């Protein structure tokens, strides 16, 4: 990336996420994210994210890319976003609409990423929340409705703890970034590049990493 670039962007793909799209955008705005790229993967006459995020689009904070009626788009969307914008930002994070990045210290995301001076990708573990016993939808923010964490080492769907899953932030300006070769949306393929956890410790490049919630 060019010297002096410090801004961080976020990329997501969504479908029928309108109920909490504003909360998600506001969350990353408060973290100091400079730009959000959203790939809207609606099908047929389903709701469009543009309808609830139009004010953010008009202000230039959110850019919505229409990928309607296209199946299996997540990895392709991530690849496209990085190819188009990877040289414009210091880092790009790839998160879903139900994934709210938490910084343990009160700082902007740009400030938090400054310490990863020799890393190319930071893998951030999931922290799964329970349903809090809720059986009906209410319109409170997600962060208000789901406050009880699942036991950190519990596994339900997989043969390992769900919280070992990761999502990633990738340094800008790297050639050859590819999510499709990994066959999952958790981690891109970056041959010969350094991958760390939020504590700055080297970790294996992949969809899972030892659980580390000390920093993010």
Protein backbone atom coordinates (compact mmCIF):
# COMPACT_ATOMS: atom_id res chain seq x y z
CA UNK A 1 0.00 0.00 0.00
CA UNK A 2 1.04 3.63 -0.38
CA UNK A 3 2.89 5.24 2.52
CA UNK A 4 0.67 7.34 4.75
CA UNK A 5 -2.54 5.39 4.21
CA UNK A 6 -4.04 4.61 7.63
CA UNK A 7 -7.77 4.26 6.94
CA UNK A 8 -9.61 0.98 7.51
CA UNK A 9 -12.55 -0.27 5.43
CA UNK A 10 -15.01 -3.10 6.01
CA UNK A 11 -16.58 -5.44 3.46
CA UNK A 12 -19.74 -7.52 3.93
CA UNK A 13 -22.25 -9.44 1.88
CA UNK A 14 -25.85 -9.52 3.00
CA UNK A 15 -29.30 -10.79 2.16
CA UNK A 16 -32.48 -9.88 4.06
CA UNK A 17 -30.52 -8.14 6.82
CA UNK A 18 -32.54 -4.90 6.90
CA UNK A 19 -33.72 -5.22 10.51
CA UNK A 20 -30.22 -4.76 11.89
CA UNK A 21 -28.31 -3.24 8.97
CA UNK A 22 -28.31 0.28 10.43
CA UNK A 23 -27.08 -0.97 13.80
CA UNK A 24 -24.26 -2.85 12.08
CA UNK A 25 -23.23 0.17 10.01
CA UNK A 26 -23.36 2.47 13.05
CA UNK A 27 -21.25 0.04 15.05
CA UNK A 28 -18.42 0.15 12.53
CA UNK A 29 -18.83 3.89 12.06
CA UNK A 30 -18.23 4.36 15.79
CA UNK A 31 -15.07 2.26 15.49
CA UNK A 32 -13.76 4.78 13.01
CA UNK A 33 -14.12 2.72 9.84
CA UNK A 34 -13.65 5.01 6.83
CA UNK A 35 -15.80 3.13 4.31
CA UNK A 36 -18.14 0.16 4.17
CA UNK A 37 -18.62 -1.92 1.04
CA UNK A 38 -21.81 -4.01 1.06
CA UNK A 39 -22.69 -6.60 -1.55
CA UNK A 40 -26.47 -6.97 -1.60
CA UNK A 41 -27.28 -10.56 -2.56
CA UNK A 42 -31.10 -10.29 -2.57
CA UNK A 43 -33.10 -12.72 -4.68
CA UNK A 44 -36.19 -11.95 -6.73
CA UNK A 45 -38.36 -9.31 -5.06
CA UNK A 46 -36.74 -9.59 -1.64
CA UNK A 47 -35.95 -6.48 0.38
CA UNK A 48 -32.98 -4.38 -0.66
CA UNK A 49 -30.42 -2.98 1.74
CA UNK A 50 -30.42 0.27 -0.22
CA UNK A 51 -33.87 1.01 1.19
CA UNK A 52 -32.65 1.23 4.79
CA UNK A 53 -29.09 2.43 4.18
CA UNK A 54 -29.75 5.10 1.57
CA UNK A 55 -28.69 7.99 3.82
CA UNK A 56 -25.30 6.37 4.41
CA UNK A 57 -24.93 5.77 0.67
CA UNK A 58 -25.74 9.40 -0.16
CA UNK A 59 -23.10 10.56 2.33
CA UNK A 60 -20.50 8.29 0.72
CA UNK A 61 -19.90 6.21 3.84
CA UNK A 62 -21.53 3.07 2.43
CA UNK A 63 -21.24 1.72 -1.09
CA UNK A 64 -23.71 -0.97 -2.10
CA UNK A 65 -22.81 -3.36 -4.89
CA UNK A 66 -25.78 -5.17 -6.45
CA UNK A 67 -25.18 -8.92 -6.78
CA UNK A 68 -28.82 -10.01 -6.79
CA UNK A 69 -29.87 -13.47 -7.91
CA UNK A 70 -26.29 -14.77 -7.82
CA UNK A 71 -25.67 -17.83 -5.62
CA UNK A 72 -22.42 -18.63 -3.82
CA UNK A 73 -21.24 -15.03 -3.92
CA UNK A 74 -19.54 -14.49 -0.56
CA UNK A 75 -15.98 -15.44 -1.48
CA UNK A 76 -16.30 -13.84 -4.90
CA UNK A 77 -17.57 -10.64 -3.31
CA UNK A 78 -14.63 -10.55 -0.91
CA UNK A 79 -12.19 -11.09 -3.77
CA UNK A 80 -13.81 -8.36 -5.83
CA UNK A 81 -13.76 -5.88 -2.95
CA UNK A 82 -10.10 -6.42 -2.23
CA UNK A 83 -9.13 -6.31 -5.90
CA UNK A 84 -10.99 -3.03 -6.40
CA UNK A 85 -10.10 -1.29 -3.14
CA UNK A 86 -7.20 -3.11 -1.49
CA UNK A 87 -4.73 -0.41 -2.47
CA UNK A 88 -6.91 2.38 -1.06
CA UNK A 89 -6.86 1.33 2.60
CA UNK A 90 -4.38 0.27 5.24
CA UNK A 91 -6.62 -2.68 6.14
CA UNK A 92 -9.90 -4.17 4.97
CA UNK A 93 -11.94 -6.27 7.39
CA UNK A 94 -14.35 -8.94 6.18
CA UNK A 95 -17.30 -9.42 8.54
CA UNK A 96 -20.92 -10.61 8.37
CA UNK A 97 -23.95 -8.58 9.46
CA UNK A 98 -24.16 -10.51 12.73
CA UNK A 99 -20.46 -9.97 13.49
CA UNK A 100 -19.70 -6.87 15.56
CA UNK A 101 -15.98 -6.39 16.08
CA UNK A 102 -15.13 -5.41 19.65
CA UNK A 103 -12.00 -3.52 20.66
CA UNK A 104 -11.08 -4.04 24.32
CA UNK A 105 -9.36 -0.65 24.48
CA UNK A 106 -11.22 2.58 23.69
CA UNK A 107 -9.60 3.55 20.41
CA UNK A 108 -10.34 3.75 16.73
CA UNK A 109 -9.85 0.72 14.56
CA UNK A 110 -7.09 2.54 12.65
CA UNK A 111 -5.23 3.09 15.92
CA UNK A 112 -5.77 -0.53 16.97
CA UNK A 113 -4.29 -1.81 13.71
CA UNK A 114 -1.13 0.30 13.95
CA UNK A 115 0.66 -2.27 16.09
CA UNK A 116 0.53 -4.99 13.43
CA UNK A 117 3.51 -3.51 11.62
CA UNK A 118 4.84 -6.76 10.17
CA UNK A 119 1.60 -8.73 9.78
CA UNK A 120 -0.37 -9.21 6.59
CA UNK A 121 -3.54 -10.71 8.04
CA UNK A 122 -5.09 -10.60 11.52
CA UNK A 123 -7.45 -13.44 12.45
CA UNK A 124 -10.14 -12.49 14.97
CA UNK A 125 -11.98 -15.24 16.86
CA UNK A 126 -15.71 -15.45 17.10
CA UNK A 127 -17.39 -14.84 20.47
CA UNK A 128 -20.74 -16.60 20.13
CA UNK A 129 -23.66 -15.22 22.11
CA UNK A 130 -26.66 -17.30 23.22
CA UNK A 131 -30.27 -16.49 22.34
CA UNK A 132 -30.78 -15.12 25.89
CA UNK A 133 -33.91 -17.26 26.12
CA UNK A 134 -35.76 -15.01 23.67
CA UNK A 135 -38.50 -16.77 21.72
CA UNK A 136 -39.97 -13.79 19.87
CA UNK A 137 -38.45 -11.00 17.83
CA UNK A 138 -38.29 -7.53 19.32
CA UNK A 139 -36.82 -4.42 17.80
CA UNK A 140 -34.09 -3.74 20.36
CA UNK A 141 -30.55 -3.59 18.98
CA UNK A 142 -28.72 -6.90 18.67
CA UNK A 143 -26.19 -5.80 21.27
CA UNK A 144 -29.06 -5.27 23.75
CA UNK A 145 -30.91 -8.51 23.00
CA UNK A 146 -28.00 -10.94 22.96
CA UNK A 147 -25.72 -10.35 25.93
CA UNK A 148 -24.99 -13.80 27.35
CA UNK A 149 -21.91 -15.48 25.84
CA UNK A 150 -21.92 -19.17 25.07
CA UNK A 151 -19.34 -21.11 27.13
CA UNK A 152 -16.06 -20.37 25.43
CA UNK A 153 -15.14 -24.00 24.75
CA UNK A 154 -18.63 -25.26 23.87
CA UNK A 155 -19.24 -26.81 20.48
CA UNK A 156 -22.66 -27.54 19.05
CA UNK A 157 -22.49 -27.83 15.29
CA UNK A 158 -18.82 -28.68 14.83
CA UNK A 159 -16.28 -31.09 16.32
CA UNK A 160 -14.40 -28.15 17.85
CA UNK A 161 -15.51 -25.02 19.74
CA UNK A 162 -17.45 -22.58 17.60
CA UNK A 163 -15.34 -19.77 19.03
CA UNK A 164 -12.25 -21.14 17.31
CA UNK A 165 -13.68 -19.84 14.05
CA UNK A 166 -12.17 -16.60 12.82
CA UNK A 167 -12.81 -13.72 10.48
CA UNK A 168 -10.03 -11.55 9.15
CA UNK A 169 -8.58 -8.15 8.46
CA UNK A 170 -6.12 -8.01 5.57
CA UNK A 171 -3.43 -5.41 5.03
CA UNK A 172 -3.91 -3.31 1.93
CA UNK A 173 -1.68 -3.47 -1.09
CA UNK A 174 -1.04 -7.23 -1.22
CA UNK A 175 -1.18 -8.93 -4.60
CA UNK A 176 -2.77 -12.35 -5.10
CA UNK A 177 -5.39 -12.23 -2.33
CA UNK A 178 -7.88 -15.05 -2.89
CA UNK A 179 -10.69 -16.31 -0.66
CA UNK A 180 -11.86 -18.92 -3.15
CA UNK A 181 -8.80 -21.13 -2.85
CA UNK A 182 -9.51 -21.56 0.88
CA UNK A 183 -13.11 -22.63 0.15
CA UNK A 184 -14.36 -20.66 3.16
CA UNK A 185 -15.10 -16.99 3.93
CA UNK A 186 -13.08 -16.94 7.15
CA UNK A 187 -9.56 -16.51 5.86
CA UNK A 188 -7.97 -15.54 2.55
CA UNK A 189 -5.11 -17.37 0.91
CA UNK A 190 -1.95 -15.28 1.29
CA UNK A 191 1.05 -17.46 0.36
CA UNK A 192 4.23 -16.76 2.34
CA UNK A 193 2.61 -13.92 4.25
CA UNK A 194 2.53 -13.45 8.04
CA UNK A 195 -0.72 -14.20 9.83
CA UNK A 196 -1.28 -13.27 13.50
CA UNK A 197 -3.99 -13.24 16.14
CA UNK A 198 -5.10 -9.94 17.76
CA UNK A 199 -2.36 -10.31 20.39
CA UNK A 200 0.19 -10.28 17.57
CA UNK A 201 1.15 -13.94 17.98
CA UNK A 202 1.75 -15.98 14.80
CA UNK A 203 -1.11 -18.34 13.96
CA UNK A 204 -1.78 -20.83 11.20
CA UNK A 205 -3.58 -19.42 8.22
CA UNK A 206 -7.01 -21.01 8.09
CA UNK A 207 -10.65 -20.93 9.21
CA UNK A 208 -9.75 -21.66 12.85
CA UNK A 209 -7.27 -20.40 15.40
CA UNK A 210 -6.69 -20.93 19.15
CA UNK A 211 -9.19 -18.75 21.01
CA UNK A 212 -7.82 -15.32 21.88
CA UNK A 213 -10.21 -12.62 23.10
CA UNK A 214 -7.70 -10.44 24.92
CA UNK A 215 -7.58 -7.60 22.38
CA UNK A 216 -10.56 -7.96 20.01
